[in-house]
Amino acid sequence: ASGQYAKGFVNAGQFDVIEKNGKKGDVFIVSIGINDTNYSNADEYYATVTDMVVRAKAKGMTVILVKQQGRCSDLIREKLLSGRWFGGTLDTIGKEQDVQVIDLFNLFQDYCLANGGYDATLNLYCEGDDLHPNRKGALILAELASSQIDWNAIKEGDAGAEIDTSFTYM
């Protein structure tokens, strides 16, 4: 859900669907954090994400945590950031819960710097928007994140539901 944050995701019942239908072999990717700095705090974020991880693992799901990409303008800072939006908290949860953490912030920042910097990266964000990637940017983010997952470690036949591609999901 656009604009969602961890506690809102749980309180709105969106995690309930994952917990109810999730099973051994499913992969639960948690990529949330940008809006948490507006509606939450580090302690609440830590508690909420940890709770989702524990509950998903209890169902037999593989859990992967993803640090959020940065703003386009992060590329023109005098000193580059090493992360944003509770990324360090995800590192802590990942270590404590023994789950993979993908550093999409730095992967995307490095990609953008190597492929034309700020000016070229503007084409990967919605027009006039420094935060939200457009379709092209989202595809690159998905490719970068996916490249960090050992898909061979997920046993064939144990993988979860197939997605009906005749629908558009939002």
PDB file of C-alpha atoms in Angstrom:
ATOM      1  CA  ALA A   1       0.000   0.000   0.000  1.00  0.00           C
ATOM      2  CA  SER A   2       1.401   3.346  -1.003  1.00  0.00           C
ATOM      3  CA  GLY A   3       2.537   5.467   1.926  1.00  0.00           C
ATOM      4  CA  GLN A   4       2.428   2.539   4.335  1.00  0.00           C
ATOM      5  CA  TYR A   5       4.648   2.138   7.382  1.00  0.00           C
ATOM      6  CA  ALA A   6       5.418  -0.984   9.419  1.00  0.00           C
ATOM      7  CA  LYS A   7       2.957  -0.521  12.283  1.00  0.00           C
ATOM      8  CA  GLY A   8       0.256   0.684   9.864  1.00  0.00           C
ATOM      9  CA  PHE A   9       0.859  -2.404   7.707  1.00  0.00           C
ATOM     10  CA  VAL A  10       0.214  -4.637  10.709  1.00  0.00           C
ATOM     11  CA  ASN A  11      -2.647  -2.599  12.206  1.00  0.00           C
ATOM     12  CA  ALA A  12      -4.460  -2.339   8.847  1.00  0.00           C
ATOM     13  CA  GLY A  13      -4.547  -6.137   8.617  1.00  0.00           C
ATOM     14  CA  GLN A  14      -2.211  -6.415   5.653  1.00  0.00           C
ATOM     15  CA  PHE A  15       0.193  -8.673   7.531  1.00  0.00           C
ATOM     16  CA  ASP A  16      -2.738 -10.860   8.633  1.00  0.00           C
ATOM     17  CA  VAL A  17      -3.145 -12.065   5.050  1.00  0.00           C
ATOM     18  CA  ILE A  18       0.531 -12.986   4.862  1.00  0.00           C
ATOM     19  CA  GLU A  19       0.431 -14.792   8.175  1.00  0.00           C
ATOM     20  CA  LYS A  20      -2.810 -16.623   7.349  1.00  0.00           C
ATOM     21  CA  ASN A  21      -1.757 -17.779   3.882  1.00  0.00           C
ATOM     22  CA  GLY A  22       2.019 -17.989   4.273  1.00  0.00           C
ATOM     23  CA  LYS A  23       3.582 -21.422   4.331  1.00  0.00           C
ATOM     24  CA  LYS A  24       6.895 -23.233   4.250  1.00  0.00           C
ATOM     25  CA  GLY A  25       8.738 -22.346   1.081  1.00  0.00           C
ATOM     26  CA  ASP A  26       7.200 -18.871   0.701  1.00  0.00           C
ATOM     27  CA  VAL A  27       9.483 -15.842   0.644  1.00  0.00           C
ATOM     28  CA  PHE A  28       8.342 -12.806   2.643  1.00  0.00           C
ATOM     29  CA  ILE A  29      10.256  -9.701   1.564  1.00  0.00           C
ATOM     30  CA  VAL A  30       9.922  -6.775   3.969  1.00  0.00           C
ATOM     31  CA  SER A  31      10.706  -3.529   2.173  1.00  0.00           C
ATOM     32  CA  ILE A  32       9.285  -0.821   4.391  1.00  0.00           C
ATOM     33  CA  GLY A  33      10.788   2.088   6.269  1.00  0.00           C
ATOM     34  CA  ILE A  34      10.588   5.386   4.408  1.00  0.00           C
ATOM     35  CA  ASN A  35       7.320   6.491   6.006  1.00  0.00           C
ATOM     36  CA  ASP A  36       8.195   5.045   9.403  1.00  0.00           C
ATOM     37  CA  THR A  37      10.315   8.087  10.140  1.00  0.00           C
ATOM     38  CA  ASN A  38       7.144  10.200   9.801  1.00  0.00           C
ATOM     39  CA  TYR A  39       4.687   8.006  11.704  1.00  0.00           C
ATOM     40  CA  SER A  40       6.808   5.959  14.071  1.00  0.00           C
ATOM     41  CA  ASN A  41      10.105   5.840  15.914  1.00  0.00           C
ATOM     42  CA  ALA A  42      13.084   3.474  15.930  1.00  0.00           C
ATOM     43  CA  ASP A  43      11.847   1.425  18.898  1.00  0.00           C
ATOM     44  CA  GLU A  44       8.372   0.921  17.448  1.00  0.00           C
ATOM     45  CA  TYR A  45       9.813   0.109  14.009  1.00  0.00           C
ATOM     46  CA  TYR A  46      12.190  -2.439  15.557  1.00  0.00           C
ATOM     47  CA  ALA A  47       9.414  -4.091  17.564  1.00  0.00           C
ATOM     48  CA  THR A  48       6.955  -4.205  14.657  1.00  0.00           C
ATOM     49  CA  VAL A  49       9.371  -5.534  12.040  1.00  0.00           C
ATOM     50  CA  THR A  50      10.841  -8.050  14.487  1.00  0.00           C
ATOM     51  CA  ASP A  51       7.332  -9.289  15.298  1.00  0.00           C
ATOM     52  CA  MET A  52       6.519  -9.758  11.588  1.00  0.00           C
ATOM     53  CA  VAL A  53       9.808 -11.612  11.046  1.00  0.00           C
ATOM     54  CA  VAL A  54       9.224 -13.942  14.004  1.00  0.00           C
ATOM     55  CA  ARG A  55       5.648 -14.678  12.954  1.00  0.00           C
ATOM     56  CA  ALA A  56       6.591 -15.293   9.297  1.00  0.00           C
ATOM     57  CA  LYS A  57       9.466 -17.582  10.269  1.00  0.00           C
ATOM     58  CA  ALA A  58       7.100 -19.505  12.558  1.00  0.00           C
ATOM     59  CA  LYS A  59       5.045 -20.310   9.438  1.00  0.00           C
ATOM     60  CA  GLY A  60       8.176 -21.619   7.700  1.00  0.00           C
ATOM     61  CA  MET A  61       8.643 -18.632   5.401  1.00  0.00           C
ATOM     62  CA  THR A  62      12.032 -17.352   4.322  1.00  0.00           C
ATOM     63  CA  VAL A  63      12.224 -13.698   5.362  1.00  0.00           C
ATOM     64  CA  ILE A  64      14.339 -11.101   3.590  1.00  0.00           C
ATOM     65  CA  LEU A  65      14.648  -7.512   4.849  1.00  0.00           C
ATOM     66  CA  VAL A  66      15.345  -4.727   2.348  1.00  0.00           C
ATOM     67  CA  LYS A  67      16.813  -1.322   3.152  1.00  0.00           C
ATOM     68  CA  GLN A  68      14.959   1.365   1.198  1.00  0.00           C
ATOM     69  CA  GLN A  69      16.541   3.293  -1.670  1.00  0.00           C
ATOM     70  CA  GLY A  70      17.408   6.929  -1.119  1.00  0.00           C
ATOM     71  CA  ARG A  71      16.242  10.189  -2.605  1.00  0.00           C
ATOM     72  CA  CYS A  72      17.581  11.244  -5.971  1.00  0.00           C
ATOM     73  CA  SER A  73      19.154  14.309  -4.336  1.00  0.00           C
ATOM     74  CA  ASP A  74      21.224  12.039  -2.072  1.00  0.00           C
ATOM     75  CA  LEU A  75      23.525  11.646  -5.081  1.00  0.00           C
ATOM     76  CA  ILE A  76      24.588  15.310  -4.991  1.00  0.00           C
ATOM     77  CA  ARG A  77      25.370  15.565  -1.286  1.00  0.00           C
ATOM     78  CA  GLU A  78      28.879  16.726  -0.519  1.00  0.00           C
ATOM     79  CA  LYS A  79      29.282  13.639   1.670  1.00  0.00           C
ATOM     80  CA  LEU A  80      27.266  10.644   0.493  1.00  0.00           C
ATOM     81  CA  LEU A  81      24.983   8.952   2.993  1.00  0.00           C
ATOM     82  CA  SER A  82      25.542   5.316   3.888  1.00  0.00           C
ATOM     83  CA  GLY A  83      21.851   4.705   4.565  1.00  0.00           C
ATOM     84  CA  ARG A  84      18.468   6.130   5.520  1.00  0.00           C
ATOM     85  CA  TRP A  85      15.142   5.230   7.103  1.00  0.00           C
ATOM     86  CA  PHE A  86      16.029   2.794   9.887  1.00  0.00           C
ATOM     87  CA  GLY A  87      18.408   0.795   7.685  1.00  0.00           C
ATOM     88  CA  GLY A  88      20.654   0.172  10.700  1.00  0.00           C
ATOM     89  CA  THR A  89      17.659  -1.191  12.584  1.00  0.00           C
ATOM     90  CA  LEU A  90      17.131  -3.732   9.799  1.00  0.00           C
ATOM     91  CA  ASP A  91      20.775  -4.794  10.173  1.00  0.00           C
ATOM     92  CA  THR A  92      20.156  -5.396  13.879  1.00  0.00           C
ATOM     93  CA  ILE A  93      16.973  -7.381  13.246  1.00  0.00           C
ATOM     94  CA  GLY A  94      18.673  -9.382  10.506  1.00  0.00           C
ATOM     95  CA  LYS A  95      21.500 -10.413  12.829  1.00  0.00           C
ATOM     96  CA  GLU A  96      19.203 -11.181  15.745  1.00  0.00           C
ATOM     97  CA  GLN A  97      16.713 -13.168  13.661  1.00  0.00           C
ATOM     98  CA  ASP A  98      19.251 -14.731  11.268  1.00  0.00           C
ATOM     99  CA  VAL A  99      17.592 -13.367   8.127  1.00  0.00           C
ATOM    100  CA  GLN A 100      19.125 -11.797   5.033  1.00  0.00           C
ATOM    101  CA  VAL A 101      19.258  -8.012   4.765  1.00  0.00           C
ATOM    102  CA  ILE A 102      19.620  -6.477   1.308  1.00  0.00           C
ATOM    103  CA  ASP A 103      21.246  -3.048   1.321  1.00  0.00           C
ATOM    104  CA  LEU A 104      19.235  -1.605  -1.560  1.00  0.00           C
ATOM    105  CA  PHE A 105      20.166   1.912  -0.469  1.00  0.00           C
ATOM    106  CA  ASN A 106      23.843   1.470  -1.331  1.00  0.00           C
ATOM    107  CA  LEU A 107      23.229  -0.885  -4.257  1.00  0.00           C
ATOM    108  CA  PHE A 108      21.017   1.710  -5.934  1.00  0.00           C
ATOM    109  CA  GLN A 109      23.249   4.635  -5.000  1.00  0.00           C
ATOM    110  CA  ASP A 110      26.284   2.852  -6.486  1.00  0.00           C
ATOM    111  CA  TYR A 111      24.277   1.917  -9.591  1.00  0.00           C
ATOM    112  CA  CYS A 112      23.168   5.525 -10.095  1.00  0.00           C
ATOM    113  CA  LEU A 113      26.641   6.971  -9.565  1.00  0.00           C
ATOM    114  CA  ALA A 114      28.088   4.499 -12.080  1.00  0.00           C
ATOM    115  CA  ASN A 115      25.365   5.211 -14.643  1.00  0.00           C
ATOM    116  CA  GLY A 116      25.332   8.957 -15.079  1.00  0.00           C
ATOM    117  CA  GLY A 117      24.903  10.290 -11.558  1.00  0.00           C
ATOM    118  CA  TYR A 118      22.205  12.710 -10.505  1.00  0.00           C
ATOM    119  CA  ASP A 119      21.169  13.961 -13.956  1.00  0.00           C
ATOM    120  CA  ALA A 120      20.678  10.458 -15.379  1.00  0.00           C
ATOM    121  CA  THR A 121      19.003   9.272 -12.190  1.00  0.00           C
ATOM    122  CA  LEU A 122      16.306  11.931 -12.488  1.00  0.00           C
ATOM    123  CA  ASN A 123      14.913   9.747 -15.305  1.00  0.00           C
ATOM    124  CA  LEU A 124      14.387   6.929 -12.784  1.00  0.00           C
ATOM    125  CA  TYR A 125      12.108   8.992 -10.518  1.00  0.00           C
ATOM    126  CA  CYS A 126       8.606  10.312 -11.084  1.00  0.00           C
ATOM    127  CA  GLU A 127       8.623  13.758 -12.672  1.00  0.00           C
ATOM    128  CA  GLY A 128       9.180  16.477 -10.092  1.00  0.00           C
ATOM    129  CA  ASP A 129       9.525  13.868  -7.330  1.00  0.00           C
ATOM    130  CA  ASP A 130      12.770  13.295  -5.468  1.00  0.00           C
ATOM    131  CA  LEU A 131      11.557  10.204  -3.595  1.00  0.00           C
ATOM    132  CA  HIS A 132       9.346   7.931  -5.699  1.00  0.00           C
ATOM    133  CA  PRO A 133      10.888   5.876  -8.509  1.00  0.00           C
ATOM    134  CA  ASN A 134       8.964   5.593 -11.758  1.00  0.00           C
ATOM    135  CA  ARG A 135       8.409   2.249 -13.505  1.00  0.00           C
ATOM    136  CA  LYS A 136      11.913   2.235 -14.996  1.00  0.00           C
ATOM    137  CA  GLY A 137      13.468   3.007 -11.604  1.00  0.00           C
ATOM    138  CA  ALA A 138      11.311   0.387  -9.886  1.00  0.00           C
ATOM    139  CA  LEU A 139      12.435  -2.263 -12.365  1.00  0.00           C
ATOM    140  CA  ILE A 140      16.079  -1.440 -11.691  1.00  0.00           C
ATOM    141  CA  LEU A 141      15.459  -1.577  -7.932  1.00  0.00           C
ATOM    142  CA  ALA A 142      13.763  -4.963  -8.329  1.00  0.00           C
ATOM    143  CA  GLU A 143      16.639  -6.295 -10.436  1.00  0.00           C
ATOM    144  CA  LEU A 144      19.217  -5.082  -7.923  1.00  0.00           C
ATOM    145  CA  ALA A 145      17.366  -6.603  -4.971  1.00  0.00           C
ATOM    146  CA  SER A 146      16.667  -9.854  -6.809  1.00  0.00           C
ATOM    147  CA  SER A 147      20.346 -10.198  -7.715  1.00  0.00           C
ATOM    148  CA  GLN A 148      21.148 -10.414  -3.990  1.00  0.00           C
ATOM    149  CA  ILE A 149      18.856 -13.381  -3.324  1.00  0.00           C
ATOM    150  CA  ASP A 150      20.158 -16.922  -3.619  1.00  0.00           C
ATOM    151  CA  TRP A 151      17.149 -18.302  -5.466  1.00  0.00           C
ATOM    152  CA  ASN A 152      18.810 -21.732  -5.669  1.00  0.00           C
ATOM    153  CA  ALA A 153      18.637 -21.949  -1.888  1.00  0.00           C
ATOM    154  CA  ILE A 154      14.856 -21.868  -2.144  1.00  0.00           C
ATOM    155  CA  LYS A 155      13.967 -25.447  -2.944  1.00  0.00           C
ATOM    156  CA  GLU A 156      12.079 -25.995  -6.142  1.00  0.00           C
ATOM    157  CA  GLY A 157       8.602 -27.268  -5.398  1.00  0.00           C
ATOM    158  CA  ASP A 158       8.539 -25.530  -2.032  1.00  0.00           C
ATOM    159  CA  ALA A 159       8.027 -22.111  -3.612  1.00  0.00           C
ATOM    160  CA  GLY A 160       4.687 -20.499  -2.866  1.00  0.00           C
ATOM    161  CA  ALA A 161       1.818 -19.220  -4.943  1.00  0.00           C
ATOM    162  CA  GLU A 162       1.954 -18.390  -8.603  1.00  0.00           C
ATOM    163  CA  ILE A 163       0.906 -14.861  -9.498  1.00  0.00           C
ATOM    164  CA  ASP A 164      -1.983 -14.429 -11.902  1.00  0.00           C
ATOM    165  CA  THR A 165      -0.519 -12.074 -14.488  1.00  0.00           C
ATOM    166  CA  SER A 166      -3.875 -11.296 -16.085  1.00  0.00           C
ATOM    167  CA  PHE A 167      -4.453  -8.720 -13.296  1.00  0.00           C
ATOM    168  CA  THR A 168      -2.726  -5.473 -12.435  1.00  0.00           C
ATOM    169  CA  TYR A 169      -1.722  -5.407  -8.759  1.00  0.00           C
ATOM    170  CA  MET A 170      -1.396  -2.150  -6.847  1.00  0.00           C
TER     171      MET A 170
END
